[in-house]
């Protein structure tokens, strides 16, 4: 019995121990319930604060073109889930606390909640450890895309109504209930201006603290109806740096855009100038209500378009009140409007504009500089004598702008109507016709093309030379821009405001036969099936998708211009097509896929301009000898041979015919027949053409001595772009004929160098040639302003015995020179006395610029700009002392990636006294990048007193700026990394405070 008792007792004891081990932790959690919950609350607050810190850093980086790493996004999601779990526990925690002093059976709830608390604590610990492991590696580069891109445009300064509209739109963007905003109003009322100002205001928005902070802001200028969805998609894809297949379907592109936009935390899409409703799904834009905080703004002339696009609210942009109208009018008309005898009429003219900003701007600009009261009275009378107003667009916009058109005259002072007619026809040109001609283009208008067409049409007047006509064309363009009838676009193009273009077309088609035009530009045509009037003067099918032309086109005996450029699908032109245009003076087939021209082109006896730019499939031209009136042949296309009959083009003034891929040489006497030629380009666009040659491994056609000598007989030649073989360069040659050239770009050598042509330069480019042993090139170089030498030897001999007074810019690229003291040459004269810019790129043995100067005998007496990059052996810029010092006129220094550079200036011997007594240069711009060993800007301090722009990137050894920089009052900008800026040492903290506004953190591209 005792044995049984002991066995049972032992079993009970073991069971009891086991139960205690299981129950004790729960009992402990239950007993310490309140303190555990309070601890968890503090830990959760710590995690939330840590999450906000990481989220802020990520959002800031997103504004600079980065995106968060996937594991960072996952971490943020996990923190949010844990926060939600913690929030959902609050009710259970409250109930468990109320049971603190009740009976034991209810302790099970406290135990359950305590277990959840412990689980969350474990997750918090894991998340914090994970977050700390990220360090600063939170983001990666994101498509190199800025959050908001600046868009140039007029400001709203002084326009209180427009400023109020801008503020209202900002408030609507912050309203979570508003997703699509419609901005509507009449054409020219300022909708686009309002949107550009909104866009640019968003650049300043704090990305981490505002509802106005969007992941990306996208601007789309919507094409006119019928809307081509692919063009809208193309603009969005370009903004997002998203690659899409040009030949892909609209749906596939929409899918890619949609997926890409869903990666953004939010987006703002601005659709400007919408003429008919657009389905956002067709474009690929997610519906804003389905994408948190995303918005769409559309501008339109029609309220119904806004409503059909399901706008949540509409904002009408009204015309200006009388006071604002007057302020805007005076801004454009100038102070003359306030003169006592003019002011009453100016006030009434401004009132007649009825508050429409476009009309005020155009009319005001047309009156700028006019002081005779009769002119103001005449304008006012013309405005009041217009037909009764029926429709706003036609009567309040069209006729007001037509008044500016009517006021366009030649650039000279007032003439009688008879005098003006005679003068315009002869020299001044017809500026009204120039304006109406611009309406043939749907968007951007290339400046050179436009002037060539004007000249060929005869509307620039009679001029002795092409250059005179070209200069007159530039004058016309600037006059139209000044009158707000044309707008600046890109570097080599202009554009028309939509409303102005509509008015111009309305005027042209109201002028009976003189300017009657058929314009079907940029509307997506695939073929030409419409009937044409026999009286049509000009025809434009620019920027369509025309695949074929009709075999029999309606006879157009009066048509002088036919524009078919930018129709990429067009491959073939029927033989009979050109027979319909016997009076044609301008033909443009650029950017088409034509493979040949029919021989019937030779029947266009009146043709003055044939433009065939970028016809990539066009390998040869038919005989063109009968085109005796041809003045412009712009064939920037890779032909295999020159067309037959070119020797008969005796009136040709401009020839752009790149000799790239030419399979046949140039026959002797070829250039002698082109006696009228003024501008000869046989390289095309020197930069693009060069890259094309390299990619396709095409031969670089070079003129030989015979052909080059023939150029000297072209007495009208003023602009020359050619490639020469080295045999064409000889010392004894007579180059005095080059004094007639106002500009030239001459490449010498077999391998092309991608250098853009500058119209103001006289440039010689030599590549991989050692041709200087006997003074070769020196004869031609006498007339050059710019010299590029790449992979060349014998530099010392080139400059040893000659002084090139005209040379102002010298570029040395990858030239291995021996910089030992010269054994020959003349120390009496400076071979480059007027050198202003020196560029040294990859000159590997160069240790200092002083050595380079001594090699060539240069004194740098007028050097203003020094640009050095990738010179691996460079240790200093100048050895100051003895016969050499820092160039006294030096204003700009730029050094990039010279790893061995230790000092800018090294003093030699008794140089201290020499430097003090010499003239110190006033350097205004200094850019130093990737110079790992450079520790100081050096002495003397006074050299930096006039510094205005300082760039220091990856020059981490520079820990302190010179005192003259610290105390500068001239400094405008200091660019560098924020970490470098924060670690700089200062002589006084106030110095840093005074320069803080100048610092700009570098933008990573």
PDB file of C-alpha atoms in Angstrom, residues 559-655:
ATOM      1  CA  UNK A 559       0.212  76.073-106.818  1.00  0.00           C
ATOM      2  CA  UNK A 560       3.649  77.311-105.814  1.00  0.00           C
ATOM      3  CA  UNK A 561       4.254  75.357-102.579  1.00  0.00           C
ATOM      4  CA  UNK A 562       3.746  71.643-101.898  1.00  0.00           C
ATOM      5  CA  UNK A 563       4.705  70.466 -98.395  1.00  0.00           C
ATOM      6  CA  UNK A 564       4.663  66.697 -97.839  1.00  0.00           C
ATOM      7  CA  UNK A 565       7.341  66.362 -95.148  1.00  0.00           C
ATOM      8  CA  UNK A 566       7.010  64.149 -92.095  1.00  0.00           C
ATOM      9  CA  UNK A 567       4.932  61.433 -93.749  1.00  0.00           C
ATOM     10  CA  UNK A 568       7.055  58.463 -92.832  1.00  0.00           C
ATOM     11  CA  UNK A 569       4.877  55.745 -94.489  1.00  0.00           C
ATOM     12  CA  UNK A 570       5.174  57.414 -97.905  1.00  0.00           C
ATOM     13  CA  UNK A 571       7.453  55.269-100.092  1.00  0.00           C
ATOM     14  CA  UNK A 572       6.510  55.974-103.695  1.00  0.00           C
ATOM     15  CA  UNK A 573       5.568  58.971-105.804  1.00  0.00           C
ATOM     16  CA  UNK A 574       3.639  58.248-109.043  1.00  0.00           C
ATOM     17  CA  UNK A 575       5.234  59.479-112.243  1.00  0.00           C
ATOM     18  CA  UNK A 576       2.303  61.722-113.213  1.00  0.00           C
ATOM     19  CA  UNK A 577       1.965  63.322-109.763  1.00  0.00           C
ATOM     20  CA  UNK A 578       4.376  66.223-110.326  1.00  0.00           C
ATOM     21  CA  UNK A 579       2.808  67.002-113.719  1.00  0.00           C
ATOM     22  CA  UNK A 580      -0.139  68.541-111.866  1.00  0.00           C
ATOM     23  CA  UNK A 581       2.056  71.347-110.470  1.00  0.00           C
ATOM     24  CA  UNK A 582       3.734  73.181-113.369  1.00  0.00           C
ATOM     25  CA  UNK A 583       4.218  76.413-111.350  1.00  0.00           C
ATOM     26  CA  UNK A 584       5.700  74.763-108.276  1.00  0.00           C
ATOM     27  CA  UNK A 585       8.487  76.748-106.591  1.00  0.00           C
ATOM     28  CA  UNK A 586       8.825  74.856-103.273  1.00  0.00           C
ATOM     29  CA  UNK A 587       8.794  71.069-102.820  1.00  0.00           C
ATOM     30  CA  UNK A 588       9.525  69.485 -99.434  1.00  0.00           C
ATOM     31  CA  UNK A 589       9.599  65.673 -99.092  1.00  0.00           C
ATOM     32  CA  UNK A 590      11.739  65.485 -95.934  1.00  0.00           C
ATOM     33  CA  UNK A 591      11.294  62.649 -93.420  1.00  0.00           C
ATOM     34  CA  UNK A 592       9.505  60.362 -95.834  1.00  0.00           C
ATOM     35  CA  UNK A 593      10.445  56.826 -96.834  1.00  0.00           C
ATOM     36  CA  UNK A 594      10.608  57.502-100.555  1.00  0.00           C
ATOM     37  CA  UNK A 595      13.112  55.312-102.353  1.00  0.00           C
ATOM     38  CA  UNK A 596      13.196  57.234-105.629  1.00  0.00           C
ATOM     39  CA  UNK A 597      11.871  60.343-107.301  1.00  0.00           C
ATOM     40  CA  UNK A 598      10.091  60.046-110.647  1.00  0.00           C
ATOM     41  CA  UNK A 599      11.784  61.575-113.646  1.00  0.00           C
ATOM     42  CA  UNK A 600       8.807  63.918-113.968  1.00  0.00           C
ATOM     43  CA  UNK A 601      10.396  66.080-111.290  1.00  0.00           C
ATOM     44  CA  UNK A 602      12.630  67.377-114.066  1.00  0.00           C
ATOM     45  CA  UNK A 603       9.554  69.054-115.541  1.00  0.00           C
ATOM     46  CA  UNK A 604       9.186  71.431-112.594  1.00  0.00           C
ATOM     47  CA  UNK A 605      10.906  74.238-114.454  1.00  0.00           C
ATOM     48  CA  UNK A 606       9.889  76.892-111.899  1.00  0.00           C
ATOM     49  CA  UNK A 607      11.177  74.947-108.901  1.00  0.00           C
ATOM     50  CA  UNK A 608      13.365  77.123-106.658  1.00  0.00           C
ATOM     51  CA  UNK A 609      13.720  74.930-103.563  1.00  0.00           C
ATOM     52  CA  UNK A 610      13.931  71.127-103.372  1.00  0.00           C
ATOM     53  CA  UNK A 611      14.150  69.942 -99.745  1.00  0.00           C
ATOM     54  CA  UNK A 612      14.891  66.266 -99.067  1.00  0.00           C
ATOM     55  CA  UNK A 613      16.160  66.081 -95.505  1.00  0.00           C
ATOM     56  CA  UNK A 614      16.419  62.729 -93.730  1.00  0.00           C
ATOM     57  CA  UNK A 615      15.012  60.597 -96.528  1.00  0.00           C
ATOM     58  CA  UNK A 616      16.919  57.573 -95.270  1.00  0.00           C
ATOM     59  CA  UNK A 617      15.889  55.239 -98.103  1.00  0.00           C
ATOM     60  CA  UNK A 618      16.627  57.627-100.938  1.00  0.00           C
ATOM     61  CA  UNK A 619      19.877  56.493-102.574  1.00  0.00           C
ATOM     62  CA  UNK A 620      19.838  58.441-105.840  1.00  0.00           C
ATOM     63  CA  UNK A 621      18.086  61.218-107.688  1.00  0.00           C
ATOM     64  CA  UNK A 622      16.896  61.266-111.304  1.00  0.00           C
ATOM     65  CA  UNK A 623      18.423  63.756-113.774  1.00  0.00           C
ATOM     66  CA  UNK A 624      17.628  67.313-112.663  1.00  0.00           C
ATOM     67  CA  UNK A 625      19.386  69.324-115.355  1.00  0.00           C
ATOM     68  CA  UNK A 626      16.182  71.048-116.475  1.00  0.00           C
ATOM     69  CA  UNK A 627      15.627  72.667-113.071  1.00  0.00           C
ATOM     70  CA  UNK A 628      17.419  75.817-114.220  1.00  0.00           C
ATOM     71  CA  UNK A 629      15.734  78.021-111.594  1.00  0.00           C
ATOM     72  CA  UNK A 630      16.686  75.817-108.661  1.00  0.00           C
ATOM     73  CA  UNK A 631      18.331  77.924-105.939  1.00  0.00           C
ATOM     74  CA  UNK A 632      18.138  75.614-102.916  1.00  0.00           C
ATOM     75  CA  UNK A 633      18.973  71.905-103.025  1.00  0.00           C
ATOM     76  CA  UNK A 634      18.842  70.701 -99.441  1.00  0.00           C
ATOM     77  CA  UNK A 635      19.423  66.979 -99.754  1.00  0.00           C
ATOM     78  CA  UNK A 636      20.633  65.906 -96.330  1.00  0.00           C
ATOM     79  CA  UNK A 637      20.392  62.288 -97.484  1.00  0.00           C
ATOM     80  CA  UNK A 638      22.972  59.561 -98.121  1.00  0.00           C
ATOM     81  CA  UNK A 639      23.146  59.421-101.912  1.00  0.00           C
ATOM     82  CA  UNK A 640      25.373  56.885-103.682  1.00  0.00           C
ATOM     83  CA  UNK A 641      26.104  59.302-106.509  1.00  0.00           C
ATOM     84  CA  UNK A 642      25.455  62.853-107.560  1.00  0.00           C
ATOM     85  CA  UNK A 643      22.448  63.340-109.850  1.00  0.00           C
ATOM     86  CA  UNK A 644      23.021  63.940-113.540  1.00  0.00           C
ATOM     87  CA  UNK A 645      22.612  67.465-114.782  1.00  0.00           C
ATOM     88  CA  UNK A 646      23.949  69.267-111.718  1.00  0.00           C
ATOM     89  CA  UNK A 647      26.402  71.092-113.953  1.00  0.00           C
ATOM     90  CA  UNK A 648      23.410  72.911-115.459  1.00  0.00           C
ATOM     91  CA  UNK A 649      22.148  74.278-112.125  1.00  0.00           C
ATOM     92  CA  UNK A 650      23.822  77.618-112.655  1.00  0.00           C
ATOM     93  CA  UNK A 651      21.420  79.475-110.341  1.00  0.00           C
ATOM     94  CA  UNK A 652      22.015  77.182-107.385  1.00  0.00           C
ATOM     95  CA  UNK A 653      22.839  79.221-104.260  1.00  0.00           C
ATOM     96  CA  UNK A 654      22.632  76.659-101.463  1.00  0.00           C
ATOM     97  CA  UNK A 655      23.779  73.059-101.824  1.00  0.00           C
TER      98      UNK A 655
END
